Short mmCIF file of C-alpha atoms and ligand atoms in Angstrom, two decimals:
data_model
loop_
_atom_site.label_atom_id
_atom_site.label_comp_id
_atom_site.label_asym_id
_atom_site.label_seq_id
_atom_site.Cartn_x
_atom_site.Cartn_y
_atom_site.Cartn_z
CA UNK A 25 -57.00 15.43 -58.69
CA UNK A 26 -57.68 11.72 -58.68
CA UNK A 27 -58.72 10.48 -55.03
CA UNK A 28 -56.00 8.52 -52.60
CA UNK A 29 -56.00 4.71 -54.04
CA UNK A 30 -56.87 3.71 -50.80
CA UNK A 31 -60.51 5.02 -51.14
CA UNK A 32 -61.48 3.47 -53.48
CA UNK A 33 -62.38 -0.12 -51.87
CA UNK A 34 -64.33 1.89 -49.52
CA UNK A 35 -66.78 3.13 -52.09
CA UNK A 36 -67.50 -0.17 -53.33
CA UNK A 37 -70.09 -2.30 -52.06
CA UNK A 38 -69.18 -5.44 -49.88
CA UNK A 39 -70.59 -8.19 -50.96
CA UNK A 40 -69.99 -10.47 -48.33
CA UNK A 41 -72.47 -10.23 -45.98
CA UNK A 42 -75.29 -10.15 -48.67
CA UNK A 43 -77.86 -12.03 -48.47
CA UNK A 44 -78.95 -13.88 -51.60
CA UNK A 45 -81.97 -12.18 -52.00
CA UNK A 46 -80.21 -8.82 -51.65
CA UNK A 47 -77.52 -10.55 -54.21
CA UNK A 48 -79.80 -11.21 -56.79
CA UNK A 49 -81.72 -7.26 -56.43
CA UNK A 50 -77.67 -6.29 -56.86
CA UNK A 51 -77.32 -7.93 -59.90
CA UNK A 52 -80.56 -6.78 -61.05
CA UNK A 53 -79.32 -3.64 -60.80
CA UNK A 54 -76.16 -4.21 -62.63
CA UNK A 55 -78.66 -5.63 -65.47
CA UNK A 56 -77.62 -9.10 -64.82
CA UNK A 57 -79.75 -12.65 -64.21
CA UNK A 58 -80.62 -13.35 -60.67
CA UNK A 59 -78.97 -17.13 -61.11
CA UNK A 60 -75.52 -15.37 -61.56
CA UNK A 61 -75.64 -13.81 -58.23
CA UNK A 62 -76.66 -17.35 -57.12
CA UNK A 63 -73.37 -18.42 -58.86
CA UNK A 64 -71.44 -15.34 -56.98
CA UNK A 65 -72.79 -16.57 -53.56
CA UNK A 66 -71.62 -19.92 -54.37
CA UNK A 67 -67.61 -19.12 -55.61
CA UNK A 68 -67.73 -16.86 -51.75
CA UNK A 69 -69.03 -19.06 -49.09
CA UNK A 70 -68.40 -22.25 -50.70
CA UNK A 71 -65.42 -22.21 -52.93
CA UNK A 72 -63.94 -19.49 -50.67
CA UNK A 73 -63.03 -17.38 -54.18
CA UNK A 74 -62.72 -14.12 -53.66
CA UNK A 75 -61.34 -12.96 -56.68
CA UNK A 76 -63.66 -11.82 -59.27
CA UNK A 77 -61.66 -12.58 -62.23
CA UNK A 78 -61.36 -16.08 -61.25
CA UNK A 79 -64.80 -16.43 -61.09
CA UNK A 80 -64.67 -18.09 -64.75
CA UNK A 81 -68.15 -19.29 -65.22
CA UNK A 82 -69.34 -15.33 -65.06
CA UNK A 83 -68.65 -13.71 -68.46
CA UNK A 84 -65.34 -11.03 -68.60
CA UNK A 85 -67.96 -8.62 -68.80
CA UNK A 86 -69.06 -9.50 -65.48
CA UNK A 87 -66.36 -9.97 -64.07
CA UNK A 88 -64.92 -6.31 -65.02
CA UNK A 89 -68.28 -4.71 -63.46
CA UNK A 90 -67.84 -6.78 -60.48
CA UNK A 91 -64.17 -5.68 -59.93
CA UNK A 92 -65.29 -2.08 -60.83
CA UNK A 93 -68.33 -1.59 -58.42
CA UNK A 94 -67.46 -5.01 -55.59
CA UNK A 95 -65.72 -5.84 -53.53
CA UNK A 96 -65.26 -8.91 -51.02
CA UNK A 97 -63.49 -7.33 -48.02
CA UNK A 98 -62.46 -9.90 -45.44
CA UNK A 99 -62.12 -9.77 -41.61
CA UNK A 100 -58.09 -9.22 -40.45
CA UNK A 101 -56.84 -11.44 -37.82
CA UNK A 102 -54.62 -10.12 -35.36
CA UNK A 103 -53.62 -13.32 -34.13
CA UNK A 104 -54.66 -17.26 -33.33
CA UNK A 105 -53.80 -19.39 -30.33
CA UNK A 106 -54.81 -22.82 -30.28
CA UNK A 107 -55.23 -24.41 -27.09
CA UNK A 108 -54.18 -27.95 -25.83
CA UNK A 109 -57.36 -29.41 -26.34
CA UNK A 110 -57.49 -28.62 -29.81
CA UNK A 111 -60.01 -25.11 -29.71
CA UNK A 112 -59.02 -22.48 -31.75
CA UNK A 113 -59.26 -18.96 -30.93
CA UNK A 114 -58.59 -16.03 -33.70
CA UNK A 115 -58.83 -11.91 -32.63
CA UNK A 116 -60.17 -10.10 -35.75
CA UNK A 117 -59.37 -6.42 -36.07
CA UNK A 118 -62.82 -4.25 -35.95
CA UNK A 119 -61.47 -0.93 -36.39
CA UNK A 120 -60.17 2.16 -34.18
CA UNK A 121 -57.79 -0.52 -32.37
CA UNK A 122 -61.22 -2.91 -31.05
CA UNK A 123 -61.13 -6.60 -31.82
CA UNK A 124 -63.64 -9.19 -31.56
CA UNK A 125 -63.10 -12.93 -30.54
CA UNK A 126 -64.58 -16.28 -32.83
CA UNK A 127 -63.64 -19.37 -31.23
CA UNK A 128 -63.69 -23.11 -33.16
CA UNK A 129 -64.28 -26.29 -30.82
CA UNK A 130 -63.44 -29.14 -32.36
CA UNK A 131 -65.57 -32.76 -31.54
CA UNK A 132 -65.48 -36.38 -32.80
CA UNK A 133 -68.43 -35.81 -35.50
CA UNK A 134 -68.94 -32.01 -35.40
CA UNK A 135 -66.72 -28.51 -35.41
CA UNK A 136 -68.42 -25.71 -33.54
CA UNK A 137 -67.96 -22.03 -34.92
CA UNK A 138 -68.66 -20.12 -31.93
CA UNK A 139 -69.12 -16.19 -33.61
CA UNK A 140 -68.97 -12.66 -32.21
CA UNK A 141 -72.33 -10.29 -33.18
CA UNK A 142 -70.88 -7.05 -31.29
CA UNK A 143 -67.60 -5.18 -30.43
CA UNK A 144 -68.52 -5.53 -26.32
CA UNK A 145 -72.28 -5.95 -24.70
CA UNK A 146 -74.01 -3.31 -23.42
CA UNK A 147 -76.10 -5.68 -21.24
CA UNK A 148 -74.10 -6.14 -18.61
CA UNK A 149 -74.65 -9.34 -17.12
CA UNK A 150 -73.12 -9.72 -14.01
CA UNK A 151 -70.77 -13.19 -15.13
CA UNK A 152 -69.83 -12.18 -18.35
CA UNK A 153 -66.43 -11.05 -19.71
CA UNK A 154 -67.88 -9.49 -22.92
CA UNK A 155 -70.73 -7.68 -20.70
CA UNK A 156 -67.70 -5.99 -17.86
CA UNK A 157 -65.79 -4.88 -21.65
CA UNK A 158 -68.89 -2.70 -22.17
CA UNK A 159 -70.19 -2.28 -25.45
CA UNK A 160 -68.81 -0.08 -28.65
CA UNK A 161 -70.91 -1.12 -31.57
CA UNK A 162 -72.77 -3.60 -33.64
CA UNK A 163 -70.77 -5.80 -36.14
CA UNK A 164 -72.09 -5.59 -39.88
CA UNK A 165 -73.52 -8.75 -41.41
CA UNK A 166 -70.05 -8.81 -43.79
CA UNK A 167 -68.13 -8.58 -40.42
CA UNK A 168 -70.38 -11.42 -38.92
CA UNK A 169 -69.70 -13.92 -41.93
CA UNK A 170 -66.25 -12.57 -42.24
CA UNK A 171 -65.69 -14.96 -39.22
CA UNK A 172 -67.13 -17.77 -40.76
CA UNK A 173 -65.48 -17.46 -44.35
CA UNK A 174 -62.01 -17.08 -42.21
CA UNK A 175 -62.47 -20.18 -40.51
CA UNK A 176 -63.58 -22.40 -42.95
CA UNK A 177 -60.84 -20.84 -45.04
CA UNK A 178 -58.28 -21.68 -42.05
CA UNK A 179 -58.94 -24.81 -40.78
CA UNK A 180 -58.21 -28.32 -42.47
CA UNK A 181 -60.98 -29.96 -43.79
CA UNK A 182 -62.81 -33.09 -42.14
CA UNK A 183 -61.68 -36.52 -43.31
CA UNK A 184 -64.91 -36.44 -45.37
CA UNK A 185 -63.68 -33.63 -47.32
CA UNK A 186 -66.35 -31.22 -45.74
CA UNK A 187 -65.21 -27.92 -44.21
CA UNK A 188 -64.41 -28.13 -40.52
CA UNK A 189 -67.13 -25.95 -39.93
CA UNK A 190 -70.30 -28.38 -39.69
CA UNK A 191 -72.31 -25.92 -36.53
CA UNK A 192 -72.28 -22.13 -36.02
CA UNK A 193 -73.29 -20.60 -32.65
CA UNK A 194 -74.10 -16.87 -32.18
CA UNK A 195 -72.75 -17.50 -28.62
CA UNK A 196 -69.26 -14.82 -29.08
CA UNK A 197 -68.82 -11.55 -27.74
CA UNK A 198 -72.36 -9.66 -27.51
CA UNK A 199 -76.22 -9.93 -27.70
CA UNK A 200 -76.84 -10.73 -31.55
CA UNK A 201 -80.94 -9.81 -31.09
CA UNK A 202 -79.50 -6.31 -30.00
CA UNK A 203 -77.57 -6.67 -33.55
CA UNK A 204 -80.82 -7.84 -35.39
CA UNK A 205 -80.48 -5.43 -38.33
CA UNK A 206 -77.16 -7.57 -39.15
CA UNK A 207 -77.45 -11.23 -37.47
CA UNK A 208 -80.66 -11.96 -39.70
CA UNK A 209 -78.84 -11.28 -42.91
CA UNK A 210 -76.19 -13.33 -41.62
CA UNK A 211 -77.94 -16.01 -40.50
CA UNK A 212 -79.55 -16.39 -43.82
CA UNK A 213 -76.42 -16.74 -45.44
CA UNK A 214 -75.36 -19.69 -43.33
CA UNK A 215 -78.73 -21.31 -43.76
CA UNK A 216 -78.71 -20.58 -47.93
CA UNK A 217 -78.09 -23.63 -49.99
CA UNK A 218 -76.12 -21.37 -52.11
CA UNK A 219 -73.63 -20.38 -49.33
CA UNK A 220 -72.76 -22.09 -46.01
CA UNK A 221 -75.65 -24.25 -46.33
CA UNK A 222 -76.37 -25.64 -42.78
CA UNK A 223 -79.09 -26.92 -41.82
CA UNK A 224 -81.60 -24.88 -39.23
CA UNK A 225 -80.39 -27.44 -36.67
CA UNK A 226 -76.80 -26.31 -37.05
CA UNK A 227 -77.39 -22.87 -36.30
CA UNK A 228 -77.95 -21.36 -32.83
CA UNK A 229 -78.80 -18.25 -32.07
CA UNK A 230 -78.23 -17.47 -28.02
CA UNK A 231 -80.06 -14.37 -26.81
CA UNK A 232 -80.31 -13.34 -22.76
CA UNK A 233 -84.22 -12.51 -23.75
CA UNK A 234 -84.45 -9.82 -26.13
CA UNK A 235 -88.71 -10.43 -26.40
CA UNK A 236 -89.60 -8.42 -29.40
CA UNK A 237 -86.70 -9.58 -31.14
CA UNK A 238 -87.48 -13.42 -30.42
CA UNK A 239 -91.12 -12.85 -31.99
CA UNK A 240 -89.66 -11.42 -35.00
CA UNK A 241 -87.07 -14.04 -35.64
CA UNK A 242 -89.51 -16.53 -35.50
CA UNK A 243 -91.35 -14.82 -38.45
CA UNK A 244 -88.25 -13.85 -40.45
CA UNK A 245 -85.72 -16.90 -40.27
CA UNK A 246 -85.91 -20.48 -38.77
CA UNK A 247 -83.03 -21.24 -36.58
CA UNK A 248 -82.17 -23.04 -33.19
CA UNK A 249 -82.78 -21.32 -30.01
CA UNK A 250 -80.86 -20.87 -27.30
CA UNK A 251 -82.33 -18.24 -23.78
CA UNK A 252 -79.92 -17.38 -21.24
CA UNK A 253 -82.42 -18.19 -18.37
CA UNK A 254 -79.92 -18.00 -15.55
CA UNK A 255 -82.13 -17.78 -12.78
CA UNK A 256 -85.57 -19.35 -11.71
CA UNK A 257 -86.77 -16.33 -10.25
CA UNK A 258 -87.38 -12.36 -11.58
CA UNK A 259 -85.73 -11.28 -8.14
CA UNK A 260 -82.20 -13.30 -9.07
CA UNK A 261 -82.53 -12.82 -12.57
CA UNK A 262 -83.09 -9.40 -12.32
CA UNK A 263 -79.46 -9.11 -10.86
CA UNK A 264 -77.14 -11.30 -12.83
CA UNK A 265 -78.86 -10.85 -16.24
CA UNK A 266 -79.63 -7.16 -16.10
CA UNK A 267 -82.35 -7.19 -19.42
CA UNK A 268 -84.88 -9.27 -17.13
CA UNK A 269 -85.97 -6.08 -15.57
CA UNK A 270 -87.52 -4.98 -19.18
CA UNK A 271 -88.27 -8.08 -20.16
CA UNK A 272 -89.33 -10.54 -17.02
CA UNK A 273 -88.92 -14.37 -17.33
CA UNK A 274 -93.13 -14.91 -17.75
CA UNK A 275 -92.50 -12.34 -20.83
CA UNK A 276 -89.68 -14.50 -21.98
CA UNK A 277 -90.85 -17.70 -21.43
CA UNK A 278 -93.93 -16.80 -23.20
CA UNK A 279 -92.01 -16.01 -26.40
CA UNK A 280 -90.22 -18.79 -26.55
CA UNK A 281 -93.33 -20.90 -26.62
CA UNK A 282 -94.28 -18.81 -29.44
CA UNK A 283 -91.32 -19.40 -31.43
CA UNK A 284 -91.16 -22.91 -30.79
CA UNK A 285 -94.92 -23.02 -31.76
CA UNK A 286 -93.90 -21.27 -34.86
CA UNK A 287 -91.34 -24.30 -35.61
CA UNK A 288 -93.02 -27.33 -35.54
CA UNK A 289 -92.41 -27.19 -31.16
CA UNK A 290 -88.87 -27.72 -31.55
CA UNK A 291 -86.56 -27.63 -28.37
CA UNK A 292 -85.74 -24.53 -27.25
CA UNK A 293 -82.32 -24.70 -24.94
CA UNK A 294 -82.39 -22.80 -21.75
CA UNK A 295 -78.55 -21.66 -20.75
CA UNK A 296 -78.28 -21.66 -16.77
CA UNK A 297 -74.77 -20.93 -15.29
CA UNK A 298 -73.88 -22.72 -12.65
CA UNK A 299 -72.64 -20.29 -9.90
CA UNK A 300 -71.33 -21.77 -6.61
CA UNK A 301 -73.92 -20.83 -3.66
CA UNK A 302 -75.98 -17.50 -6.38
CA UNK A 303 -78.66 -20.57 -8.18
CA UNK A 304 -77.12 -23.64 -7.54
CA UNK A 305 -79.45 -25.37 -4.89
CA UNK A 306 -81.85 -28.03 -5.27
CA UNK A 307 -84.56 -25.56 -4.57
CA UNK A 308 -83.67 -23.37 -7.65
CA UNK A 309 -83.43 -26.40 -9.36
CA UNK A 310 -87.06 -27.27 -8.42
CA UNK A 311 -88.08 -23.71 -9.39
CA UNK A 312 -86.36 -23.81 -12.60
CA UNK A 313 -88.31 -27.28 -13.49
CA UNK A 314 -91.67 -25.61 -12.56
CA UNK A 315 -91.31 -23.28 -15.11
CA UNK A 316 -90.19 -25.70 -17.98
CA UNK A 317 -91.79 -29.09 -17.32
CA UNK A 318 -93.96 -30.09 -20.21
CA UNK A 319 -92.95 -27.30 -22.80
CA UNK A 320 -90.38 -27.66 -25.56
CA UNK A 321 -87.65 -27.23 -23.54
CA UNK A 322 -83.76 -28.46 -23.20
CA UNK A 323 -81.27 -27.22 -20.31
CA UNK A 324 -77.90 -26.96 -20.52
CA UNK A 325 -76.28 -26.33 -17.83
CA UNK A 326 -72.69 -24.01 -18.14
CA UNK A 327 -69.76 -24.17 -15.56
CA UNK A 328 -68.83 -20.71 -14.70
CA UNK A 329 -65.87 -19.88 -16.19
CA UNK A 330 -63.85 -17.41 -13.82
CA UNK A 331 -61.97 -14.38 -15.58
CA UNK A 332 -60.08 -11.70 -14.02
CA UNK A 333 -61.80 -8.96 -11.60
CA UNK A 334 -65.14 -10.77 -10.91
CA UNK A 335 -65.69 -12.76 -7.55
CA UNK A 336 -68.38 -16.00 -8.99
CA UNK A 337 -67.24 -19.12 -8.51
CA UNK A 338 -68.13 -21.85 -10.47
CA UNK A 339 -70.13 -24.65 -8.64
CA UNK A 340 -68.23 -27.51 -7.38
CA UNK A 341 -68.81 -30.56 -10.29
CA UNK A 342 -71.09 -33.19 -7.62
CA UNK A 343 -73.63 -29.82 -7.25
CA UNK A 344 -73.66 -29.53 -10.86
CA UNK A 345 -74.50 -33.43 -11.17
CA UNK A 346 -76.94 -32.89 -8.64
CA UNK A 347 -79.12 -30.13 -10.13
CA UNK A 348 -78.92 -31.85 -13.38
CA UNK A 349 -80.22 -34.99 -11.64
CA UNK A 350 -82.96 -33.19 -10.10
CA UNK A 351 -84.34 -31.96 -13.28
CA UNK A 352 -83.49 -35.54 -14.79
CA UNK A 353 -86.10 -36.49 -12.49
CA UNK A 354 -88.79 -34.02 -13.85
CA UNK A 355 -88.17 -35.42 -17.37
CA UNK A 356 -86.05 -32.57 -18.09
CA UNK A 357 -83.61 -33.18 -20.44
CA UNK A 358 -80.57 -31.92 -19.55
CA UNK A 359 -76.99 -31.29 -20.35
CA UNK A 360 -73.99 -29.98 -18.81
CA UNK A 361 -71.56 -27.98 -20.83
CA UNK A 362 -67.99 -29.52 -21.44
CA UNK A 363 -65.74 -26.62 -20.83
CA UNK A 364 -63.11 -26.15 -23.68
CA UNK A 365 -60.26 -23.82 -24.38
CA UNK A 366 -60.02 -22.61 -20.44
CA UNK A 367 -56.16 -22.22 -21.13
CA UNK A 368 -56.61 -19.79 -23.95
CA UNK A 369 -59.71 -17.80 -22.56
CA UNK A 370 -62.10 -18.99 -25.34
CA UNK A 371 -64.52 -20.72 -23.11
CA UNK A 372 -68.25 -19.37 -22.62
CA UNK A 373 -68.16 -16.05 -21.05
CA UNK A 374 -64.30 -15.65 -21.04
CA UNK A 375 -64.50 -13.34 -24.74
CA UNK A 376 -63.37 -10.06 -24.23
CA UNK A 377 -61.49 -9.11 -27.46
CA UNK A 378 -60.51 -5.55 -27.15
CA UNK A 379 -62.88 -3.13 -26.30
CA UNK A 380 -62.16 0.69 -25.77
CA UNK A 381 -64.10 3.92 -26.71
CA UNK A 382 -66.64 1.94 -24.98
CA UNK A 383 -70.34 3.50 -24.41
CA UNK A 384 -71.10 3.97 -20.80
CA UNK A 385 -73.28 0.86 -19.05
CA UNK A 386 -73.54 0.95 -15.87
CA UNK A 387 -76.16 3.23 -15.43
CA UNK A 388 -79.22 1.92 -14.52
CA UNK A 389 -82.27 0.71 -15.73
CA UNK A 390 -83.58 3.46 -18.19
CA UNK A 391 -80.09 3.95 -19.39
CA UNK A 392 -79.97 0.57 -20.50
CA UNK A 393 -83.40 0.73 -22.19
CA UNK A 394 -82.71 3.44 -24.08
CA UNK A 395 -79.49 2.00 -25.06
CA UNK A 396 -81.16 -1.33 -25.79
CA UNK A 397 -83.46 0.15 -28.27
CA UNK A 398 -80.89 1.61 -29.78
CA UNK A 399 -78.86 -0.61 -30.62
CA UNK A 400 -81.73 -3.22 -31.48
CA UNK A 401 -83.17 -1.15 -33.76
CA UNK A 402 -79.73 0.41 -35.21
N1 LIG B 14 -75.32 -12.62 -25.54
C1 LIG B 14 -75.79 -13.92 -25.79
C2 LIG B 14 -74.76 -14.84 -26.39
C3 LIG B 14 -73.34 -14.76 -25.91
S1 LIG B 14 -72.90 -15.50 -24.40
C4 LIG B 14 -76.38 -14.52 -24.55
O1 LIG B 14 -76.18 -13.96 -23.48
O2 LIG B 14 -77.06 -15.53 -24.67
C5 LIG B 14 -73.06 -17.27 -24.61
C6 LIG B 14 -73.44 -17.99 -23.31
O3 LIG B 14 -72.36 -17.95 -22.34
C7 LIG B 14 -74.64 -17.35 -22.64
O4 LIG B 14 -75.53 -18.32 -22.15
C8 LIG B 14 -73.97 -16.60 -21.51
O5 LIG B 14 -74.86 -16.30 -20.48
C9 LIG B 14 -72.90 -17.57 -21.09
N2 LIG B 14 -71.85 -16.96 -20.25
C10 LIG B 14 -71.52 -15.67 -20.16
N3 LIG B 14 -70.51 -15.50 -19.27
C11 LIG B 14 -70.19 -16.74 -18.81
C12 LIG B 14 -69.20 -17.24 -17.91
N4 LIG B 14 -68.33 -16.43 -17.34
N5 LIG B 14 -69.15 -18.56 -17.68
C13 LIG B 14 -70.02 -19.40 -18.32
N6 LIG B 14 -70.96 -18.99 -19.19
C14 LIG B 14 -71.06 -17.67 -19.43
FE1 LIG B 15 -74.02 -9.69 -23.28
FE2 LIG B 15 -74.61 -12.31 -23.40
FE3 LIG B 15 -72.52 -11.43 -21.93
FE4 LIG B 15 -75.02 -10.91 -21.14
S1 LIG B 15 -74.06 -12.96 -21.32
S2 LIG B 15 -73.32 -9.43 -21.16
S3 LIG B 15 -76.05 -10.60 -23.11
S4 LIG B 15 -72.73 -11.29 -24.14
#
């Protein structure tokens, strides 16, 4: 008996989320030259071909191997909502009824890609959407890229003729250093002149201070850094960004310098929600300087932005200006976030996708180191 049609896709290898490297060792396999899988990468992620057989600078024989053993599976969007001030937000289908979220902010002389690494957080920080969802599992590199292809396949192209897509933020639904297995492959596709091709400036990776994991991107893949600091202190951070309590700010801060080091001292950006009365004083402000005057560091300061069931509020806009003068004043450099796509819930923090089947969180410290280390090193 012949197996169910529908099968069949399955047992073919995605070659999506492939790294070039990995291309090439696939087409080694298949006895083919490693400049053909160069070639491959380029019909993907820059002609946005997915269709082997129209792939007509690889020979028919190719071609037919390809469509035997390959496949390009794409992500499936459940639906996009585009909000008045021109951000896009599309839900992408990740199995057993979950979704993730991949939102698209639009400015004069860049578009922002802002991409999901998990189906939920397990880390549980206490102003995040994505964190209260809980967290059900780690995204595969194909699934990560999926969201860029899709876009870039989606949205008209600049007046330039480039795709809309010029920057790509791992700053969607979950902790992409507990995903590392999968962001880093990823990541080197959107750096890889033979796919997205952006430059390491145009590629962010936010993490709320996963230490090992910062040391071994440095060594493995050379892209922008951006540390959800939050607090000045162990004793707040501790509370609203839960991971603190493995890995303390002193810890943090110290691998940051050693990334940075590792990159010719480029800026790392500290993230540092503003929450009304929690870390908004000028004392915290003063505290927050003392820890990042005179190091190779940027803060950008992020509105809260409120979503249903949790009590923050987001600091009145003269505090904002205030803090951000404050650290002006300790040659800080300093930005505040512009807050985009409120009305369709695609601003920082407000991703929630669909999460059910969720693993358990809220369970305390060890809990959450075990479950840490899991999913790190899954
Ligand atoms: N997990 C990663 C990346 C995703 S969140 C991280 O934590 O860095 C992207 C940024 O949005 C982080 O700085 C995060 O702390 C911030 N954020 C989360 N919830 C928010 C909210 N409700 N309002 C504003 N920013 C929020
Ligand atoms: Fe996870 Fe980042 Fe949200 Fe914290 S802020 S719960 S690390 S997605």
């Amino acid at each position: 008996m012949s197996p169910p049609t529908d099968m069949q896709p399955q047992s073919r290898t995605n070659l999506l989320g492939m790294p070039v490297g990995e291309l090439e060792g696939y087409f080694d396999s298949l006895g083919e030259k490693p400049y053909r899988a160069r070639q491959l990468a380029q019909w993907i992620h820059q002609r946005g071909v997915v269709d082997f057989n129209a792939m007509t600078d690889l020979s028919k024989a190719l071609r037919q191997k390809l469509v035997e053993t390959a496949t390009v599976g794409l992500p499936e969007c459940l639906s996009r909502h585009e909000s008045a001030d021109g951000t896009v937000k599309w839900l992408f289908a990740s199995g057993s009824g979950q979704a993730i979220e991949t939102v698209f902010i639009p400015e004069a002389t860049r578009g922002t890609l802002c991409i999901s690494s998990q189906v939920g957080c397990a880390l549980d920080c206490a102003f995040c959407a994505t964190g209260a969802q809980g967290f059900n599992r780690n995204l595969d590199a194909a699934e990560i890229v999926g969201q860029v292809y899709f876009a870039i396949a989606d949205l008209p192209r600049r007046d330039n003729g480039e795709p809309a897509v010029t920057n790509v933020v791992f700053m969607g639904m979950g902790e992409p250093l507990a995903n590392y297995r999968s962001v880093l492959p990823a990541a080197r596709l959107l750096l890889s002149d033979y796919a997205y091709g952006l430059s390491r400036r145009r590629v962010t990776i936010s993490t709320s201070g996963i230490v090992p994991h910062i040391d071994r991107l440095g060594d493995d893949c050379n892209v922008s850094l951006a540390v959800s600091l939050h607090a000045p202190n162990d004793e707040l951070r501790d509370r609203l960004v839960p991971i603190n309590k493995l890995h303390p700010i002193d810890a943090l801060l110290d691998s940051c310098w050693r990334y940075a080091a590792k990159h010719s001292n480029r800026f790392i950006t500290f993230e540092y929600v503003m929450l009304c009365g929690v870390n908004d004083t000028l004392a915290h402000a003063d505290e927050l300087a003392s820890l990042l005057v005179g190091k190779p560091a940027k803060v950008n300061l992020i509105p809260f932005n409120p979503f249903d069931g949790n009590e923050f509020r987001r600091s009145a806009s003269g505090t904002i200006r205030a803090f951000q003068e404050r650290l002006r004043r300790r040659d800080l450099v300093v930005t505040t976030r512009k807050t985009r796509g409120e009305d369709i819930s695609a601003a920082c923090g407000q991703l929630a996708g669909k999460v059910s089947d969720r693993v358990k969180v809220r369970l305390g410290e060890k809990t959450m180191r075990d479950k840490t280390a899991r999913a790190a090193t899954a």
